[in-house]
mmCIF file of C-alpha atoms in Angstrom:
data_model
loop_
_atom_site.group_PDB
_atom_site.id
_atom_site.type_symbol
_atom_site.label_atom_id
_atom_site.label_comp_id
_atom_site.label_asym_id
_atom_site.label_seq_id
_atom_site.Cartn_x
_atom_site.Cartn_y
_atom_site.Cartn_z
ATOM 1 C CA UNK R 1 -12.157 92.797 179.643
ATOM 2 C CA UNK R 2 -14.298 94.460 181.986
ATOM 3 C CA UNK R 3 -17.029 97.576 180.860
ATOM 4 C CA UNK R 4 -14.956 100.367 182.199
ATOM 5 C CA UNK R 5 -11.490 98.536 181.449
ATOM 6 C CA UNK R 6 -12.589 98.556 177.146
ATOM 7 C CA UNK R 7 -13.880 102.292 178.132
ATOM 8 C CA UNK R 8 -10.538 103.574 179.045
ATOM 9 C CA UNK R 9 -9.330 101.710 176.255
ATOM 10 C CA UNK R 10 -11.496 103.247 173.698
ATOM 11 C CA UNK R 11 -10.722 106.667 175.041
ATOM 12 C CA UNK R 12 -7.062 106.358 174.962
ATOM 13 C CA UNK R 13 -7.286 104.758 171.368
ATOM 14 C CA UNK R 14 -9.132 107.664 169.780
ATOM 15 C CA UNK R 15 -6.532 109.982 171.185
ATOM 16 C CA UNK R 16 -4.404 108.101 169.772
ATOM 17 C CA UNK R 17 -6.160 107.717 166.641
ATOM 18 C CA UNK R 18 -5.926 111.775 166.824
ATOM 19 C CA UNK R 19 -2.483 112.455 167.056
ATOM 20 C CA UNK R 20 -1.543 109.993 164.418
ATOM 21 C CA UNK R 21 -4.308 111.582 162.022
ATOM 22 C CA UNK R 22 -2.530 114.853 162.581
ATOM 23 C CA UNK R 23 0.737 113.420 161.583
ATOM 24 C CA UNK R 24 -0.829 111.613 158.373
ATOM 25 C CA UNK R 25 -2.086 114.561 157.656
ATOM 26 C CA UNK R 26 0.763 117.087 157.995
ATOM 27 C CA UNK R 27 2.696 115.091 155.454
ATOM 28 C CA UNK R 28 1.537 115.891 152.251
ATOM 29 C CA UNK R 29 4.480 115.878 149.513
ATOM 30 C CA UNK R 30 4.219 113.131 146.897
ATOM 31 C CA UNK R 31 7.597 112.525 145.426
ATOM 32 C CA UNK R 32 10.614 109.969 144.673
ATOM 33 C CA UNK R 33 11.713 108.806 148.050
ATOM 34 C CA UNK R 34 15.624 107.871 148.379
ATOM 35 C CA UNK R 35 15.735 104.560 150.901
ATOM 36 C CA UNK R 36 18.795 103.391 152.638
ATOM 37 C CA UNK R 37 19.253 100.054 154.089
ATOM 38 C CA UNK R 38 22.218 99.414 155.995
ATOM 39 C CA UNK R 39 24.117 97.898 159.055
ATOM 40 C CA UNK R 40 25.539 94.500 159.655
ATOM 41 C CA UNK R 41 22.004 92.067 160.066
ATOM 42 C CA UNK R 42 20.288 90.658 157.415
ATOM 43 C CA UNK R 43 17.719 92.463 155.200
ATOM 44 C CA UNK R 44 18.858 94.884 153.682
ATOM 45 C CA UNK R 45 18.925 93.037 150.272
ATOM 46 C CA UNK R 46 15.731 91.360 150.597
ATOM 47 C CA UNK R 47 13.476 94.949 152.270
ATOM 48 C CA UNK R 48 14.525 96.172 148.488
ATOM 49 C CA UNK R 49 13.487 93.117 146.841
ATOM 50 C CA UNK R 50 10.121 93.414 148.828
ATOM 51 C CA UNK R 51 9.241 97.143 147.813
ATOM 52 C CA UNK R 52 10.658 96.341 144.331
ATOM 53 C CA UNK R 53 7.401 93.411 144.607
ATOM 54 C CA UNK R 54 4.853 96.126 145.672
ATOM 55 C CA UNK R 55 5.982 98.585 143.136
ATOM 56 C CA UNK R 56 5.569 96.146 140.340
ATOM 57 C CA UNK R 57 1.669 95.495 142.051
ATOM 58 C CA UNK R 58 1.323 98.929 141.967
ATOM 59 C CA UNK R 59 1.966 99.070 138.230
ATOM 60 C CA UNK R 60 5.718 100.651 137.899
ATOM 61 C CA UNK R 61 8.954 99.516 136.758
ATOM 62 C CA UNK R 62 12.407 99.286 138.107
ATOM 63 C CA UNK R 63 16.090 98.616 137.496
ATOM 64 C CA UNK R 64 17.765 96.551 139.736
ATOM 65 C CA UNK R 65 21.758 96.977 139.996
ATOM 66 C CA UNK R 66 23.697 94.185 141.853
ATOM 67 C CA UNK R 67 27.392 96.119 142.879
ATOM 68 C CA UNK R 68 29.450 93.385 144.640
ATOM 69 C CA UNK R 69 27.172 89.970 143.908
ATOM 70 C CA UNK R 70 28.081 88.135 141.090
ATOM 71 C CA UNK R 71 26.385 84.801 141.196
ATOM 72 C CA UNK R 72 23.284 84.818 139.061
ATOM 73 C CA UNK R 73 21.567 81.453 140.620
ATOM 74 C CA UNK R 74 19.828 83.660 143.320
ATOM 75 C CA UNK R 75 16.207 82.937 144.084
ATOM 76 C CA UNK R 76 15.552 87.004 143.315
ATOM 77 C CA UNK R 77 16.996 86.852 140.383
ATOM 78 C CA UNK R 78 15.193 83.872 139.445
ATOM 79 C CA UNK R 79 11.803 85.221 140.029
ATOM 80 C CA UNK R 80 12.187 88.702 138.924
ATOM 81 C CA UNK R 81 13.886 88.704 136.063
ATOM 82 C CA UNK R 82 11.043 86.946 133.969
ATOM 83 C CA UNK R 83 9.039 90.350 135.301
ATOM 84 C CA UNK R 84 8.793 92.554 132.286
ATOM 85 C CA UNK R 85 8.963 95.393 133.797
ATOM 86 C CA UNK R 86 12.579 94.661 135.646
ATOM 87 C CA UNK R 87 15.712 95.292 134.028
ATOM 88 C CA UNK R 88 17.969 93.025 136.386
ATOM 89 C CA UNK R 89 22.267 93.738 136.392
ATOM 90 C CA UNK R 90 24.622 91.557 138.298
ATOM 91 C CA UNK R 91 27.805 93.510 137.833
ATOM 92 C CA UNK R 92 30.002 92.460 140.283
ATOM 93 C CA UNK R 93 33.586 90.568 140.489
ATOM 94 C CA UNK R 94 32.025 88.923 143.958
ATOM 95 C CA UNK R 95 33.387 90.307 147.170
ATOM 96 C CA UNK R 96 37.133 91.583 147.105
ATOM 97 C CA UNK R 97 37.740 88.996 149.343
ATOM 98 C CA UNK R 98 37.198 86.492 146.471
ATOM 99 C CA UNK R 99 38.733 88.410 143.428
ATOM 100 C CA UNK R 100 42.177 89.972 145.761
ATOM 101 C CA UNK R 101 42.436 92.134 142.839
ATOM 102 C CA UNK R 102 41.282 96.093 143.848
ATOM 103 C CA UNK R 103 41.620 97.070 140.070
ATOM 104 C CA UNK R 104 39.506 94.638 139.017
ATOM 105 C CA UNK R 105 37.047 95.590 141.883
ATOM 106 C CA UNK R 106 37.047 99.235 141.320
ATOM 107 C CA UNK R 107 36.523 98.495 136.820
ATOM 108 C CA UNK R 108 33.477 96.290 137.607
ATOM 109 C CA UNK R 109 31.912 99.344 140.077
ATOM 110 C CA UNK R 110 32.528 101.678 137.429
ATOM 111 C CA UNK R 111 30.682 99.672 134.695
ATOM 112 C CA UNK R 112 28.133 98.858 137.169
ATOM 113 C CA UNK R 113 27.870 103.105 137.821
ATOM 114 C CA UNK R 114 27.085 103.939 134.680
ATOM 115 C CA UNK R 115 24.371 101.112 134.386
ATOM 116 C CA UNK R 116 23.067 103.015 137.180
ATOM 117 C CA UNK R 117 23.417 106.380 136.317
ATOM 118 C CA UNK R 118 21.824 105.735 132.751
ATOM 119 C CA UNK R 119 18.831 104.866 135.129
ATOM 120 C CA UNK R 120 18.733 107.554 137.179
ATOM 121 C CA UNK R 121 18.062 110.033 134.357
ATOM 122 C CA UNK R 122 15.629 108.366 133.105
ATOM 123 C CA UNK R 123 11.926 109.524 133.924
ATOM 124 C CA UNK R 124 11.061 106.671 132.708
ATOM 125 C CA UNK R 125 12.278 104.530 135.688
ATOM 126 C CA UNK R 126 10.070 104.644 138.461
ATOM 127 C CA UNK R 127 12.687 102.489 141.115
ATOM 128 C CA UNK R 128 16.193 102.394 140.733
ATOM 129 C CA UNK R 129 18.118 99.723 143.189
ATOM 130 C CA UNK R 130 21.435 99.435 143.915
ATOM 131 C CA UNK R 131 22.244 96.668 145.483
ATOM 132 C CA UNK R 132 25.547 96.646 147.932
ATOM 133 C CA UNK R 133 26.588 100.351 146.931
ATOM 134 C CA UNK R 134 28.201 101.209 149.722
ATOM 135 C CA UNK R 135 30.854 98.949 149.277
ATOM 136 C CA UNK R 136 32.302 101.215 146.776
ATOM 137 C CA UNK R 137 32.710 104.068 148.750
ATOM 138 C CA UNK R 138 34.127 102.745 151.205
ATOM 139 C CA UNK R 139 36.800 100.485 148.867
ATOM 140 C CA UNK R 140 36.895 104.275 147.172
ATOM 141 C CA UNK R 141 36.107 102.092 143.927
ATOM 142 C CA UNK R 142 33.310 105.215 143.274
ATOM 143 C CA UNK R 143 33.489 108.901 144.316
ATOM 144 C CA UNK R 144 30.550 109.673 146.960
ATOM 145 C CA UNK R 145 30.217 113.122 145.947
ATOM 146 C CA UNK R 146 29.583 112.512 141.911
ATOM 147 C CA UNK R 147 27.041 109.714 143.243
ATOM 148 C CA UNK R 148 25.688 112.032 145.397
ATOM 149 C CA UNK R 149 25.058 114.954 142.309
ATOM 150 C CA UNK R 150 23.366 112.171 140.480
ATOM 151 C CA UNK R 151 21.129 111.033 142.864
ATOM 152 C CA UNK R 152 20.046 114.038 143.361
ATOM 153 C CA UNK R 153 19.319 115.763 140.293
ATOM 154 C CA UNK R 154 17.510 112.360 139.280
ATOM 155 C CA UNK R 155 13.652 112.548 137.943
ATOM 156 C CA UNK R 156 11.638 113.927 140.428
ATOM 157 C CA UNK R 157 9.263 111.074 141.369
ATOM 158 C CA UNK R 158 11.832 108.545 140.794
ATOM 159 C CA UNK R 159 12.445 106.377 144.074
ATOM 160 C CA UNK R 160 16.019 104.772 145.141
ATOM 161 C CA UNK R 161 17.021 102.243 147.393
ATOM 162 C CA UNK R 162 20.917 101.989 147.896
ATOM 163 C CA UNK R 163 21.790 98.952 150.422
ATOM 164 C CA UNK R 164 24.916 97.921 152.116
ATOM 165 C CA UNK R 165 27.001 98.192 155.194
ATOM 166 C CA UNK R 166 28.573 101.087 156.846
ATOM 167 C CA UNK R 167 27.189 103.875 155.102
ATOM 168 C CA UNK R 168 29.178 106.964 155.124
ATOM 169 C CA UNK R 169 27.098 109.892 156.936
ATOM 170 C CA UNK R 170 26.704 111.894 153.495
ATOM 171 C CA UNK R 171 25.068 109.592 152.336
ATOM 172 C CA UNK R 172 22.533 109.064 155.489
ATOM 173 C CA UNK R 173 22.348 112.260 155.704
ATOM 174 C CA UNK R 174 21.602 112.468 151.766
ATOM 175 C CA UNK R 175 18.346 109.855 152.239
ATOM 176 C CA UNK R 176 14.789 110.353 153.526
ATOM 177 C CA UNK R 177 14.557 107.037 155.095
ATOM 178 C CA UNK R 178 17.614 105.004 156.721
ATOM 179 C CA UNK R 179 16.997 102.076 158.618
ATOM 180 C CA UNK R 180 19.900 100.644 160.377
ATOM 181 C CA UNK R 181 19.554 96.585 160.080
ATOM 182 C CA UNK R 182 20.818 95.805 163.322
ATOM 183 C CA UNK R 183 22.433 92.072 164.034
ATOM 184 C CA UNK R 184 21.093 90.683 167.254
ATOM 185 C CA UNK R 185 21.908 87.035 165.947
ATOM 186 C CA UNK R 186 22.231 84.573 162.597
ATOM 187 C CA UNK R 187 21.190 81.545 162.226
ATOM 188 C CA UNK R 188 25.062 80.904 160.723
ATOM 189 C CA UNK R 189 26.325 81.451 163.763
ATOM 190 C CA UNK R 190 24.760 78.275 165.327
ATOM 191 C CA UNK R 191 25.916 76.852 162.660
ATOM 192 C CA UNK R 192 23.058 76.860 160.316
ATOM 193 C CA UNK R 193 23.947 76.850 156.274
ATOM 194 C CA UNK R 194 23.193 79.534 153.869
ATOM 195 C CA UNK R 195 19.684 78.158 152.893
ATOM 196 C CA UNK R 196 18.109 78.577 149.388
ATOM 197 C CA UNK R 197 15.150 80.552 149.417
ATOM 198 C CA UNK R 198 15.902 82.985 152.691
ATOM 199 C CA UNK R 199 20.037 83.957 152.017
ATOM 200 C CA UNK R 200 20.287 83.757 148.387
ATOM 201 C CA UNK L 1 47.538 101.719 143.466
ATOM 202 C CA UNK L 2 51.190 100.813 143.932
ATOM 203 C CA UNK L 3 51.996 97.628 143.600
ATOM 204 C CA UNK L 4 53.410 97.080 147.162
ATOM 205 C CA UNK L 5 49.777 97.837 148.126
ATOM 206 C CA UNK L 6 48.017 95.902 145.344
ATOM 207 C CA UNK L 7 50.129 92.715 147.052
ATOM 208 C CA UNK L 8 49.121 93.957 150.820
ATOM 209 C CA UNK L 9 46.078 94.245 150.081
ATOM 210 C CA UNK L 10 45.767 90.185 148.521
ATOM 211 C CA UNK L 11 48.086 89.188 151.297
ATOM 212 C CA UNK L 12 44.672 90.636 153.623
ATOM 213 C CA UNK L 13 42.423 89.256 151.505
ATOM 214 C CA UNK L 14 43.912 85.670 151.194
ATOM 215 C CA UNK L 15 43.788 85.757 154.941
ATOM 216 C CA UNK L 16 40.084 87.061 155.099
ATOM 217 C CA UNK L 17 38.804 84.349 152.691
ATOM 218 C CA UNK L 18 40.133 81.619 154.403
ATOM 219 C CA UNK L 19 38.588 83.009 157.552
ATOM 220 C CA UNK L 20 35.444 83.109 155.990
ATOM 221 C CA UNK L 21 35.737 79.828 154.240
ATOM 222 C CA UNK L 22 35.913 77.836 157.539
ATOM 223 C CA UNK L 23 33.355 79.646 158.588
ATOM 224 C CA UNK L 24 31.390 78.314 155.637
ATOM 225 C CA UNK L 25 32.549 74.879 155.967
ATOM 226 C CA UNK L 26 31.539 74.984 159.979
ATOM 227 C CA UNK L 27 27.752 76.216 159.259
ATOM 228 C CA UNK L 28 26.838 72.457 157.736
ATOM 229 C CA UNK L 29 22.954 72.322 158.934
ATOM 230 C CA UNK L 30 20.375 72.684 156.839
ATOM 231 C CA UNK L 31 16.759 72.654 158.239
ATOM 232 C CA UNK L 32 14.285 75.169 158.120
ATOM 233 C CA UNK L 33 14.835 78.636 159.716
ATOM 234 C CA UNK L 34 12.927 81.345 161.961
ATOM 235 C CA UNK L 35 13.471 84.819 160.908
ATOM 236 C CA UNK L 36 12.673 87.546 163.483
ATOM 237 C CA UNK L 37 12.451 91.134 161.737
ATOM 238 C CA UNK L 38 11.479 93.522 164.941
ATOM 239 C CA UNK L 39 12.657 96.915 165.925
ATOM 240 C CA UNK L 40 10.610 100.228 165.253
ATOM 241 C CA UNK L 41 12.402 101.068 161.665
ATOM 242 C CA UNK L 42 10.751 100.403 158.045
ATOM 243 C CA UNK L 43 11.711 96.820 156.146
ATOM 244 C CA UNK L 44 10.582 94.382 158.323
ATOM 245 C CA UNK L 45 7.545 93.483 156.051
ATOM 246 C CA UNK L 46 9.474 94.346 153.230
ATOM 247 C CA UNK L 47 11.753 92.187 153.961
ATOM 248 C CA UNK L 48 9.913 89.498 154.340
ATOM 249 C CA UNK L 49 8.165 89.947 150.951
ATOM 250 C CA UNK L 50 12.158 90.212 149.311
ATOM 251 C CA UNK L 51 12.468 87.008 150.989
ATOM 252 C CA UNK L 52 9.174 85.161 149.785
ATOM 253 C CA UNK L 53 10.345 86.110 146.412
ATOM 254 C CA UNK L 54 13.456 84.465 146.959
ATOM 255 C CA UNK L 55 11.956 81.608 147.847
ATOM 256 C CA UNK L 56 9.231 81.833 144.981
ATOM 257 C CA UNK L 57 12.326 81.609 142.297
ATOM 258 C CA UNK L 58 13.796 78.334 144.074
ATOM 259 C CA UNK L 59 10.463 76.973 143.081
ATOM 260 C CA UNK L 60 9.004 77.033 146.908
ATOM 261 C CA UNK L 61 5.881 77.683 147.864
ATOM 262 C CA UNK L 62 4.532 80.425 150.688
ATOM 263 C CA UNK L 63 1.882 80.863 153.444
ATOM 264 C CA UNK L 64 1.511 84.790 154.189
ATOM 265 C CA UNK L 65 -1.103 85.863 157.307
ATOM 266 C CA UNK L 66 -1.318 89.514 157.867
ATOM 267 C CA UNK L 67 -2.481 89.803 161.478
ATOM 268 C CA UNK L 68 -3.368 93.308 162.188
ATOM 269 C CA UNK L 69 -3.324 95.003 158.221
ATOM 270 C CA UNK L 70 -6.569 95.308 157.123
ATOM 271 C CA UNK L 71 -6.371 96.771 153.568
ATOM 272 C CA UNK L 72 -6.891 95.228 150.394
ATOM 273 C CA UNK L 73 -5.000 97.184 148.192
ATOM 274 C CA UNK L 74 -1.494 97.037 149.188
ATOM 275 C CA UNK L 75 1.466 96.423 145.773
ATOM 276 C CA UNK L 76 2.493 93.430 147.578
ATOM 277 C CA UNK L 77 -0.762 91.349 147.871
ATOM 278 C CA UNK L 78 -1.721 92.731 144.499
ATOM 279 C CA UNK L 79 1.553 91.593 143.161
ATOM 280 C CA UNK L 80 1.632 87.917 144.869
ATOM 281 C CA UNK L 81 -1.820 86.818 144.859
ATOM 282 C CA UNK L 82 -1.545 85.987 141.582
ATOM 283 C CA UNK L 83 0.854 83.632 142.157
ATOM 284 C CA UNK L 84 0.050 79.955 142.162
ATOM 285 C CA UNK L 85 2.477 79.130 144.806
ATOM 286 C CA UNK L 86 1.431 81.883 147.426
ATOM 287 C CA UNK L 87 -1.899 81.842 149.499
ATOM 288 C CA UNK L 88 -2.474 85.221 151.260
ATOM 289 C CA UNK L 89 -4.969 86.501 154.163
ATOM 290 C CA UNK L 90 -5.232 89.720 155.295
ATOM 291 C CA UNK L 91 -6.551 88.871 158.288
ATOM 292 C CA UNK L 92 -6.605 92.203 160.343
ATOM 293 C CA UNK L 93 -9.175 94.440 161.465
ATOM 294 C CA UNK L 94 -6.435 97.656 160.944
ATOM 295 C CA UNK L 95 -4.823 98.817 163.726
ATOM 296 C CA UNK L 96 -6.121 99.097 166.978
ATOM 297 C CA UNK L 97 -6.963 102.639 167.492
ATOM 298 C CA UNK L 98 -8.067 102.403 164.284
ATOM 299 C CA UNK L 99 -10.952 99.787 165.573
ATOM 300 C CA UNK L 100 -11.219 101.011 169.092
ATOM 301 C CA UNK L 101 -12.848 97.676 170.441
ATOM 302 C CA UNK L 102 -10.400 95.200 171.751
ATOM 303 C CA UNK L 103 -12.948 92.106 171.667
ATOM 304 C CA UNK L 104 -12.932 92.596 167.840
ATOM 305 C CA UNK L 105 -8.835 92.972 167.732
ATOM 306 C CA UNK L 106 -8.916 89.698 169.589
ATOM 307 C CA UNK L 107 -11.374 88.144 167.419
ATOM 308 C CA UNK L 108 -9.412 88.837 164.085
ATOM 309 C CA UNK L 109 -6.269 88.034 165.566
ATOM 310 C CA UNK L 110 -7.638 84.203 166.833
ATOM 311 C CA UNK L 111 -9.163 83.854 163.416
ATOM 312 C CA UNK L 112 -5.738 84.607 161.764
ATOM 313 C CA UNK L 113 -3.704 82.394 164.157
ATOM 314 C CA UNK L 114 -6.047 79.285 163.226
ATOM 315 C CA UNK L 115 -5.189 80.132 159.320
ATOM 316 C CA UNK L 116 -1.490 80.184 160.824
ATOM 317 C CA UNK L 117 -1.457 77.220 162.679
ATOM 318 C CA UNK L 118 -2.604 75.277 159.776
ATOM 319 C CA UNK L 119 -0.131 76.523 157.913
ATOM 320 C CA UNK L 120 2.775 75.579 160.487
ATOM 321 C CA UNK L 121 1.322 71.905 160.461
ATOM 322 C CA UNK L 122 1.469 71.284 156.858
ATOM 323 C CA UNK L 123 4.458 69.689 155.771
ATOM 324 C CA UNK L 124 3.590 70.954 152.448
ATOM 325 C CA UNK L 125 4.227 74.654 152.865
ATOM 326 C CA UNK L 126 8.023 75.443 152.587
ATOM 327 C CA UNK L 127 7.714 79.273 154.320
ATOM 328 C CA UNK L 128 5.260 80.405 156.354
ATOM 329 C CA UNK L 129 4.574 84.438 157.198
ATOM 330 C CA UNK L 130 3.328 86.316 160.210
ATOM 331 C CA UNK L 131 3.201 89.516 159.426
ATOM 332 C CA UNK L 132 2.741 91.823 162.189
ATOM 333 C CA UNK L 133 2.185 89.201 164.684
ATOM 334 C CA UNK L 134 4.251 90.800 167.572
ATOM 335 C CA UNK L 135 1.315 93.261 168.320
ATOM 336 C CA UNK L 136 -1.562 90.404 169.178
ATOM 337 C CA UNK L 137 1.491 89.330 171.767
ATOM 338 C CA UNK L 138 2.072 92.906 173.159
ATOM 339 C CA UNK L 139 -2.119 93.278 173.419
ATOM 340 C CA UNK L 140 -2.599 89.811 174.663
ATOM 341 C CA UNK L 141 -4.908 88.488 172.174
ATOM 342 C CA UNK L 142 -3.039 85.278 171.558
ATOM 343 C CA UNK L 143 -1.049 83.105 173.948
ATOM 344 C CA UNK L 144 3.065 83.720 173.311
ATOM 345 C CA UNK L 145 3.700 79.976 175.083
ATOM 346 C CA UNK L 146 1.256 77.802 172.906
ATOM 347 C CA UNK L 147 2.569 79.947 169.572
ATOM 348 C CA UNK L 148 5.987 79.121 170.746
ATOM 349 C CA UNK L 149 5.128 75.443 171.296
ATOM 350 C CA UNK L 150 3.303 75.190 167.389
ATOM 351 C CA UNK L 151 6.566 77.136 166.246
ATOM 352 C CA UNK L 152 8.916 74.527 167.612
ATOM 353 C CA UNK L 153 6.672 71.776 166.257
ATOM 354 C CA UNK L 154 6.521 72.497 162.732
ATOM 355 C CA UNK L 155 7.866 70.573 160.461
ATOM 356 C CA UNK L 156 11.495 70.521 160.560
ATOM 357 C CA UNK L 157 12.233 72.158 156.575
ATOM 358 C CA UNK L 158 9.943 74.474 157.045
ATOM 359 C CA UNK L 159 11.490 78.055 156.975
ATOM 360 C CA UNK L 160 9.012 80.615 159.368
ATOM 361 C CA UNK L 161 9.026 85.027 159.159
ATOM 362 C CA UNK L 162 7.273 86.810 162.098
ATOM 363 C CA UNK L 163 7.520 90.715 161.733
ATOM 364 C CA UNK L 164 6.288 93.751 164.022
ATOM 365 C CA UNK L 165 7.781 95.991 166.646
ATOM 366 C CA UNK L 166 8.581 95.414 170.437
ATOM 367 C CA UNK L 167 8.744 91.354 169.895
ATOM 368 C CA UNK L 168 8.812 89.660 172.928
ATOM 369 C CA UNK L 169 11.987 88.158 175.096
ATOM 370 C CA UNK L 170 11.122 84.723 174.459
ATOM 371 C CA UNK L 171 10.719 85.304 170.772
ATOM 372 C CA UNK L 172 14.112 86.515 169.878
ATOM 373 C CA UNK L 173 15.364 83.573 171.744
ATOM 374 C CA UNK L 174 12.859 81.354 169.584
ATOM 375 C CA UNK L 175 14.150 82.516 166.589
ATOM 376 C CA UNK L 176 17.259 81.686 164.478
ATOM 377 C CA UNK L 177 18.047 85.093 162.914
ATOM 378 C CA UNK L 178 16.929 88.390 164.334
ATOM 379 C CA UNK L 179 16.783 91.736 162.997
ATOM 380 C CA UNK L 180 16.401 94.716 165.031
ATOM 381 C CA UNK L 181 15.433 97.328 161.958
ATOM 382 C CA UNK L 182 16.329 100.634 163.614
ATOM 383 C CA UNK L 183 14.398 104.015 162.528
ATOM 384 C CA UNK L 184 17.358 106.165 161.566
ATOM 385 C CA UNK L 185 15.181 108.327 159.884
ATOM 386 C CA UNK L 186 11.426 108.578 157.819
ATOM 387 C CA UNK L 187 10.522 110.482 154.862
ATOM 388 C CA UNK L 188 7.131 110.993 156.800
ATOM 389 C CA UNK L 189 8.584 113.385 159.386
ATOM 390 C CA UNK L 190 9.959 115.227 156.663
ATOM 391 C CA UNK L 191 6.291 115.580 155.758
ATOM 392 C CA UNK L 192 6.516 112.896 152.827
ATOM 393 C CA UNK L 193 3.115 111.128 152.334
ATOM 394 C CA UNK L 194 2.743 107.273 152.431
ATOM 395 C CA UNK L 195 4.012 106.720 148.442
ATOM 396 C CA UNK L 196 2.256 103.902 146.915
ATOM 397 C CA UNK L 197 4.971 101.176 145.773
ATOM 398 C CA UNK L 198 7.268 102.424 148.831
ATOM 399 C CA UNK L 199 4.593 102.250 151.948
ATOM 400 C CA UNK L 200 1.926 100.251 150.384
#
């Protein structure tokens, strides 16, 4: 790069630098954080699983609640339920697809629920996961607004990470950070198999 | 629910499993995979790292590169270094209005791609990740075409992660599953600081 080329580029870097200072700055509140992780691509699952690894490096603890799953041979589980500091749940019936029975569904959400909700009063639970949650709003297995009163009265520095599809707006509109996992393709689809170690 | 609707609503489900099952039985490949997580929204890191740990519990081991993070005290290298199956650079100089000198940017990120490339030519490594690797493409200090070519060469189990924003065209075709994670929303512009176990 040329003299006056790495010049320019300097210049425009510290302004740069500058504005995003600023920013860093501005934002000051520590608290519990409430993450959302939805739409149809994958990742949603496994983001959680990755800031439930740098919380645990970080010293905390977490419970992780599993609303629709209900195989217990997945690599996740595997590695981080011999953590002692994760309390691990697979509640589910498997997806209502597989079980064709909506009471069923809807009993196995409501145990799961108050696995969860026993967490998120505790101030002793730094993370609190629940994994596919979504799903039983929109199967009305749950009722959004009761979740909603929970997760908001919950312990102050506590963090959350609900996942699933098709989040209903209350509850995007409830969370401080929503990313929307968007599909632009799937390894399925060219006819790949579910591989151990990346889907499960 | 009625019972009319409780037998609708197996009659759709009968029909949605078997859907899904033949979609099952037609995805019969198995070889390794190349995960794409792009797009300008959190979890494509944190994704990954959910994903190494699934991998970790099916007893595989990991290659992580961090291309542009420069920071030693992050949860997730402090919680997977001390695994015996992971080996971890953080290869980065920080960000690049952090450094302000694009001959050292290029430097670091040449250095990293070496410890990359040997990875992606070792038969022995089951999952390789780039993390943040888009951003030496998008300031041109590595060659897209000859990454593309090692990509495509590596041995054929072995399952690959590249994060960062703004990947390139010819990387999403490259890859097997991409992931556009779209900001919805961040606890920062609500003037949140970085929380250690969420961010970091």
């Amino acid at each position: 790069m040329a003299e006056e080329d790495t010049a320019r580029h300097r210049a425009r870097m510290q302004r740069k630098k500058a504005v995003i200072e600023e920013r860093i700055a501005r934002a000051s509140l520590e608290r519990g954080v409430f993450l959302l992780h939805t739409g149809s691509g994958k990742g949603k699952s496994s983001a959680a699983f990755g800031v439930l690894a740098r919380a645990l490096g970080h010293g905390m603890n977490a419970v992780v609640v599993q609303f629709v799953k209900s195989r217990s041979d997945t690599g996740e589980e595997a590695f981080f339920r011999r953590h002692p500091a994760v309390r691990w749940y697979v509640m589910g019936e498997g997806f209502t697809w597989e079980t064709q029975d909506p009471a069923r569904d809807a009993a196995a959400a409501r145990a799961a629920w108050e696995t969860a909700r026993a967490a998120l009063t505790d101030p002793g639970v730094a993370l609190v996961i629940l994994d596919e949650l979504t799903y039983a709003f929109k199967y009305h297995w749950l009722d959004l607004e009761e979740a909603l009163a929970v997760f908001r009265a919950r312990p102050f520095h506590q963090h959350l990470i609900v996942t699933g599809r098709a989040a209903p707006a209350a509850l995007v509109e409830a969370a401080d950070t929503v990313t929307e996992m968007g599909l632009v393709k799937h390894a399925f689809q060219a006819g790949v198999k579910a591989m151990p170690g990346i889907e499960w």
